[in-house]
């Protein structure tokens, strides 16, 4: 299996009709960047930073985060590294952050909502990312966005962090800010979000669940958790169309980006970047190369 895939290692990702795509890897730990390189990834399309915050007693310091983000930036040698800011809440609990128990955690105080409400915590992460950006091609991505205002607020905080770092004489680099499209709200206003975002990445794991109003862990309704449901396909198509109209890059970092049945549609609609689990990178490139 790996034999026949090896010919796709180090090869550009080009469809039969000659359109150049990118296959990136998803990671959860800084060390995983090596995995992406070894599997022929052209970048990192999703660094799930919550894993830096999980399974420990205290929140990671700015320097600890700086170290992790720098390691990834350097490992990727100027290839694109998309760092998603803290996506906690929902199913991802963190004891020391003492998030109140909620009746509906998936509809609650999580991800960018929590971060915008806890600015010191958020700024610590943003500063670490901006400082690490001097070592590579880092971009910031915002999770679970539902409004334009959330993006504006995050950008104000990033600007504040840049100003602070400047005043402190610390080295940093300002970076592009992108938005995850993983809620029906974000897909529906993707034309408006495209005015504030420098790129999109479609998170089909959450987008499918929220669009279909289904908990995939519930066996009675899990049959509805299906990216091929017309409502989910429409949300994806609309998002890509609005990104194209605004001239911004649009990728996908949910599991569906590696789905051979979906890839032809994603190519047809114009998706630019496919970010998948590192072990699926070569297979995904092969699928793209064998399609028009
Ligand atoms: C997604 O929702 O598709 C996604 C990539 O984010 P996560 O799986 O980390 O929620
Ligand atoms: Mg998600």
Short mmCIF file of C-alpha atoms and ligand atoms in Angstrom, two decimals:
data_model
loop_
_atom_site.label_atom_id
_atom_site.label_comp_id
_atom_site.label_asym_id
_atom_site.label_seq_id
_atom_site.Cartn_x
_atom_site.Cartn_y
_atom_site.Cartn_z
CA UNK A 1 0.00 0.00 0.00
CA UNK A 2 2.65 2.49 1.11
CA UNK A 3 4.70 1.20 -1.86
CA UNK A 4 2.24 2.51 -4.45
CA UNK A 5 1.80 5.73 -2.48
CA UNK A 6 5.51 6.44 -2.24
CA UNK A 7 5.56 7.81 -5.77
CA UNK A 8 3.43 10.68 -4.44
CA UNK A 9 6.04 11.66 -1.87
CA UNK A 10 7.66 14.98 -2.75
CA UNK A 11 5.39 15.29 -5.76
CA UNK A 12 3.28 18.43 -6.24
CA UNK A 13 -0.47 17.97 -5.82
CA UNK A 14 -1.91 18.63 -9.27
CA UNK A 15 -5.26 17.50 -10.66
CA UNK A 16 -5.42 15.81 -14.07
CA UNK A 17 -6.60 19.09 -15.57
CA UNK A 18 -3.53 20.83 -14.14
CA UNK A 19 -4.89 22.69 -11.13
CA UNK A 20 -2.43 22.91 -8.25
CA UNK A 21 -3.75 21.96 -4.81
CA UNK A 22 -2.08 21.60 -1.41
CA UNK A 23 -2.16 18.66 0.97
CA UNK A 24 -1.37 19.60 4.55
CA UNK A 25 -1.34 17.68 7.83
CA UNK A 26 -3.29 18.12 11.07
CA UNK A 27 -1.33 17.94 14.31
CA UNK A 28 -2.03 18.09 18.05
CA UNK A 29 1.50 18.15 19.44
CA UNK A 30 4.64 19.99 18.32
CA UNK A 31 6.45 16.67 17.82
CA UNK A 32 3.83 15.62 15.26
CA UNK A 33 5.22 18.17 12.78
CA UNK A 34 7.92 15.58 11.96
CA UNK A 35 5.16 13.17 11.01
CA UNK A 36 3.77 15.65 8.53
CA UNK A 37 7.20 16.16 6.97
CA UNK A 38 7.88 12.40 6.81
CA UNK A 39 4.54 11.84 5.10
CA UNK A 40 5.14 14.48 2.46
CA UNK A 41 2.84 17.20 3.80
CA UNK A 42 3.15 20.60 2.14
CA UNK A 43 2.29 22.42 5.36
CA UNK A 44 0.23 22.22 8.53
CA UNK A 45 -3.41 23.10 8.03
CA UNK A 46 -4.46 22.65 11.64
CA UNK A 47 -2.42 22.70 14.81
CA UNK A 48 -4.92 21.83 17.56
CA UNK A 49 -3.31 23.81 20.38
CA UNK A 50 -5.72 22.63 23.08
CA UNK A 51 -3.50 19.58 23.57
CA UNK A 52 -0.82 21.90 24.97
CA UNK A 53 -3.33 22.86 27.64
CA UNK A 54 -4.68 19.39 28.45
CA UNK A 55 -3.38 16.79 30.91
CA UNK A 56 -1.51 19.24 33.08
CA UNK A 57 -1.95 21.18 36.32
CA UNK A 58 -1.52 24.74 35.09
CA UNK A 59 -1.97 26.61 31.89
CA UNK A 60 1.20 26.64 29.74
CA UNK A 61 3.21 29.85 30.08
CA UNK A 62 3.87 32.19 27.17
CA UNK A 63 7.42 30.85 26.92
CA UNK A 64 6.28 27.23 26.94
CA UNK A 65 3.83 27.97 24.15
CA UNK A 66 6.43 30.01 22.26
CA UNK A 67 8.71 26.98 22.43
CA UNK A 68 6.04 24.63 21.02
CA UNK A 69 4.97 26.96 18.19
CA UNK A 70 8.60 27.77 17.31
CA UNK A 71 9.45 24.06 17.14
CA UNK A 72 6.69 23.52 14.59
CA UNK A 73 7.57 26.63 12.57
CA UNK A 74 11.20 25.53 12.34
CA UNK A 75 10.36 21.89 11.57
CA UNK A 76 8.22 23.02 8.65
CA UNK A 77 11.01 25.11 7.16
CA UNK A 78 8.94 28.06 5.93
CA UNK A 79 6.02 25.94 4.81
CA UNK A 80 2.66 27.26 5.96
CA UNK A 81 1.75 26.48 9.60
CA UNK A 82 -1.84 27.26 10.58
CA UNK A 83 -2.15 27.49 14.35
CA UNK A 84 -5.68 27.29 15.65
CA UNK A 85 -6.15 29.18 18.87
CA UNK A 86 -7.45 27.39 21.93
CA UNK A 87 -10.58 25.33 21.20
CA UNK A 88 -11.78 24.16 24.60
CA UNK A 89 -15.19 23.50 26.07
CA UNK A 90 -17.66 21.14 24.46
CA UNK A 91 -16.07 17.72 24.77
CA UNK A 92 -12.63 19.16 25.58
CA UNK A 93 -12.56 19.92 29.31
CA UNK A 94 -9.59 21.45 31.14
CA UNK A 95 -9.71 21.10 34.93
CA UNK A 96 -7.63 24.13 35.96
CA UNK A 97 -9.67 26.51 33.80
CA UNK A 98 -12.71 25.68 35.96
CA UNK A 99 -15.25 26.15 33.22
CA UNK A 100 -18.74 26.14 34.72
CA UNK A 101 -20.82 23.06 34.13
CA UNK A 102 -23.28 23.76 31.34
CA UNK A 103 -26.48 22.06 30.24
CA UNK A 104 -25.47 22.26 26.59
CA UNK A 105 -21.68 22.49 26.43
CA UNK A 106 -21.62 22.21 22.64
CA UNK A 107 -23.74 25.34 22.47
CA UNK A 108 -21.97 27.00 25.34
CA UNK A 109 -18.99 28.98 26.47
CA UNK A 110 -16.28 27.42 24.38
CA UNK A 111 -13.50 28.05 21.85
CA UNK A 112 -13.34 31.67 20.67
CA UNK A 113 -16.22 32.60 22.97
CA UNK A 114 -14.28 31.50 26.02
CA UNK A 115 -11.06 33.09 24.75
CA UNK A 116 -12.66 36.48 24.09
CA UNK A 117 -14.10 36.35 27.61
CA UNK A 118 -10.70 35.48 29.11
CA UNK A 119 -8.48 38.00 27.41
CA UNK A 120 -5.36 37.49 29.50
CA UNK A 121 -5.35 33.78 28.76
CA UNK A 122 -5.97 34.49 25.08
CA UNK A 123 -3.34 37.20 24.80
CA UNK A 124 -0.75 34.88 26.35
CA UNK A 125 -1.37 32.45 23.50
CA UNK A 126 -1.49 35.15 20.82
CA UNK A 127 1.79 36.68 22.02
CA UNK A 128 3.46 33.25 21.94
CA UNK A 129 2.26 32.68 18.37
CA UNK A 130 3.34 36.15 17.18
CA UNK A 131 6.80 35.66 18.71
CA UNK A 132 7.16 32.20 17.13
CA UNK A 133 6.16 33.63 13.74
CA UNK A 134 9.69 35.04 13.30
CA UNK A 135 10.87 31.45 12.71
CA UNK A 136 8.54 30.41 9.93
CA UNK A 137 5.34 30.91 7.97
CA UNK A 138 2.76 30.97 10.76
CA UNK A 139 -0.90 31.92 10.43
CA UNK A 140 -3.54 32.22 13.14
CA UNK A 141 -6.91 30.49 12.80
CA UNK A 142 -9.99 31.21 14.92
CA UNK A 143 -12.24 28.29 15.98
CA UNK A 144 -16.02 28.13 16.24
CA UNK A 145 -16.64 31.59 14.84
CA UNK A 146 -20.31 32.51 14.47
CA UNK A 147 -20.18 36.31 14.02
CA UNK A 148 -18.11 38.93 12.21
CA UNK A 149 -17.67 40.74 15.50
CA UNK A 150 -15.75 37.82 17.01
CA UNK A 151 -13.19 38.09 14.22
CA UNK A 152 -12.93 41.85 14.70
CA UNK A 153 -12.45 41.43 18.45
CA UNK A 154 -9.75 38.81 17.97
CA UNK A 155 -7.95 41.07 15.51
CA UNK A 156 -8.03 43.94 18.02
CA UNK A 157 -6.39 41.67 20.61
CA UNK A 158 -3.76 40.57 18.11
CA UNK A 159 -3.00 44.22 17.34
CA UNK A 160 -2.71 44.93 21.08
CA UNK A 161 -0.29 42.03 21.45
CA UNK A 162 1.85 43.32 18.57
CA UNK A 163 1.98 46.77 20.16
CA UNK A 164 2.95 45.32 23.53
CA UNK A 165 5.68 43.14 22.05
CA UNK A 166 6.97 46.14 20.13
CA UNK A 167 7.14 48.24 23.31
CA UNK A 168 8.83 45.43 25.20
CA UNK A 169 11.44 45.13 22.47
CA UNK A 170 10.60 41.47 21.85
CA UNK A 171 10.91 40.01 18.36
CA UNK A 172 7.68 39.02 16.64
CA UNK A 173 6.01 39.04 13.26
CA UNK A 174 2.44 40.03 12.48
CA UNK A 175 0.58 37.15 10.84
CA UNK A 176 -2.49 36.57 8.65
CA UNK A 177 -5.70 35.71 10.51
CA UNK A 178 -8.09 33.09 9.16
CA UNK A 179 -11.46 31.76 10.23
CA UNK A 180 -12.68 28.21 10.69
CA UNK A 181 -16.00 27.62 9.04
CA UNK A 182 -17.49 24.98 11.30
CA UNK A 183 -20.89 26.37 12.25
CA UNK A 184 -23.93 26.91 10.03
CA UNK A 185 -23.80 30.57 11.04
CA UNK A 186 -20.27 30.97 9.72
CA UNK A 187 -21.15 29.24 6.45
CA UNK A 188 -24.24 31.41 5.98
CA UNK A 189 -22.28 34.64 6.52
CA UNK A 190 -19.11 33.42 4.81
CA UNK A 191 -19.40 36.31 2.33
CA UNK A 192 -19.19 38.75 5.24
CA UNK A 193 -16.50 36.80 7.10
CA UNK A 194 -14.39 36.74 3.93
CA UNK A 195 -14.04 40.51 4.23
CA UNK A 196 -12.36 40.12 7.63
CA UNK A 197 -10.46 36.87 7.13
CA UNK A 198 -7.33 36.22 5.12
CA UNK A 199 -8.28 32.57 4.63
CA UNK A 200 -10.92 30.01 5.55
CA UNK A 201 -10.65 26.44 6.67
CA UNK A 202 -13.80 24.33 6.71
CA UNK A 203 -14.14 22.17 9.82
CA UNK A 204 -16.48 19.47 8.63
CA UNK A 205 -16.42 17.56 11.93
CA UNK A 206 -18.30 20.28 13.76
CA UNK A 207 -20.03 21.70 10.68
CA UNK A 208 -21.74 18.35 10.07
CA UNK A 209 -22.89 18.02 13.67
CA UNK A 210 -24.17 21.57 14.01
CA UNK A 211 -25.80 21.66 10.58
CA UNK A 212 -27.63 18.37 11.10
CA UNK A 213 -28.29 19.16 14.81
CA UNK A 214 -26.91 15.77 15.68
CA UNK A 215 -24.67 14.31 18.36
CA UNK A 216 -22.57 11.76 16.54
CA UNK A 217 -21.98 9.87 19.78
CA UNK A 218 -25.71 9.14 20.09
CA UNK A 219 -26.34 5.84 18.29
CA UNK A 220 -30.01 6.62 17.73
CA UNK A 221 -29.26 9.63 15.57
CA UNK A 222 -25.72 9.03 14.34
CA UNK A 223 -27.04 8.02 10.90
CA UNK A 224 -27.67 11.76 10.39
CA UNK A 225 -24.02 12.56 10.98
CA UNK A 226 -23.15 12.51 7.30
CA UNK A 227 -21.13 15.04 5.34
CA UNK A 228 -23.02 13.93 2.19
CA UNK A 229 -26.32 15.23 3.50
CA UNK A 230 -27.37 17.96 1.03
CA UNK A 231 -27.47 20.59 3.78
CA UNK A 232 -23.84 19.98 4.69
CA UNK A 233 -22.74 19.88 1.04
CA UNK A 234 -24.52 23.17 0.43
CA UNK A 235 -22.79 24.76 3.42
CA UNK A 236 -19.40 23.60 2.09
CA UNK A 237 -20.12 24.71 -1.46
CA UNK A 238 -21.38 28.12 -0.34
CA UNK A 239 -18.29 28.66 1.78
CA UNK A 240 -15.91 27.82 -1.06
CA UNK A 241 -17.86 30.02 -3.47
CA UNK A 242 -17.74 33.00 -1.10
CA UNK A 243 -14.02 32.51 -0.45
CA UNK A 244 -13.34 32.41 -4.20
CA UNK A 245 -15.46 35.52 -4.78
CA UNK A 246 -13.41 37.37 -2.16
CA UNK A 247 -10.12 35.98 -3.48
CA UNK A 248 -9.04 34.27 -0.27
CA UNK A 249 -7.60 30.77 0.18
CA UNK A 250 -10.06 28.13 1.35
CA UNK A 251 -9.07 24.80 2.86
CA UNK A 252 -10.67 21.99 4.75
CA UNK A 253 -9.30 20.48 7.95
CA UNK A 254 -12.14 18.17 9.01
CA UNK A 255 -11.99 14.42 8.40
CA UNK A 256 -13.94 14.82 5.16
CA UNK A 257 -10.92 16.40 3.46
CA UNK A 258 -9.51 12.87 3.08
CA UNK A 259 -12.76 11.32 1.83
CA UNK A 260 -12.21 9.95 -1.67
CA UNK A 261 -15.89 10.28 -2.48
CA UNK A 262 -15.93 13.95 -1.53
CA UNK A 263 -12.60 14.99 -3.07
CA UNK A 264 -13.97 15.21 -6.67
CA UNK A 265 -16.68 17.62 -5.50
CA UNK A 266 -14.21 19.69 -3.49
CA UNK A 267 -11.98 19.99 -6.56
CA UNK A 268 -14.97 20.93 -8.69
CA UNK A 269 -16.00 23.68 -6.25
CA UNK A 270 -12.43 24.98 -6.03
CA UNK A 271 -11.09 24.00 -2.62
CA UNK A 272 -7.41 25.00 -2.46
CA UNK A 273 -6.03 23.10 0.50
CA UNK A 274 -6.78 19.71 2.04
CA UNK A 275 -5.53 19.18 5.60
CA UNK A 276 -5.66 15.61 6.81
CA UNK A 277 -4.24 13.30 9.44
CA UNK A 278 -0.54 12.76 8.58
CA UNK A 279 -0.99 9.07 7.70
CA UNK A 280 -3.58 10.06 5.05
CA UNK A 281 -1.48 12.71 3.28
CA UNK A 282 -0.15 10.55 0.44
CA UNK A 283 -3.48 8.82 -0.15
CA UNK A 284 -5.20 12.20 -0.33
CA UNK A 285 -2.61 13.53 -2.80
CA UNK A 286 -3.10 10.43 -4.91
CA UNK A 287 -6.88 10.92 -4.95
CA UNK A 288 -6.51 14.53 -5.99
CA UNK A 289 -3.95 13.70 -8.70
CA UNK A 290 -6.31 11.05 -10.16
CA UNK A 291 -9.22 13.49 -10.43
CA UNK A 292 -9.98 16.32 -12.83
C1 LIG B 1 -13.65 20.27 12.75
O1 LIG B 1 -14.55 20.60 13.52
O2 LIG B 1 -13.86 19.80 11.62
C2 LIG B 1 -12.25 20.43 13.15
C3 LIG B 1 -11.27 20.21 12.29
O3 LIG B 1 -12.00 20.76 14.44
P1 LIG B 1 -12.02 19.68 15.63
O4 LIG B 1 -12.13 18.32 15.01
O5 LIG B 1 -10.76 19.89 16.38
O6 LIG B 1 -13.22 20.10 16.39
MG1 LIG B 2 -14.10 21.78 15.31
#
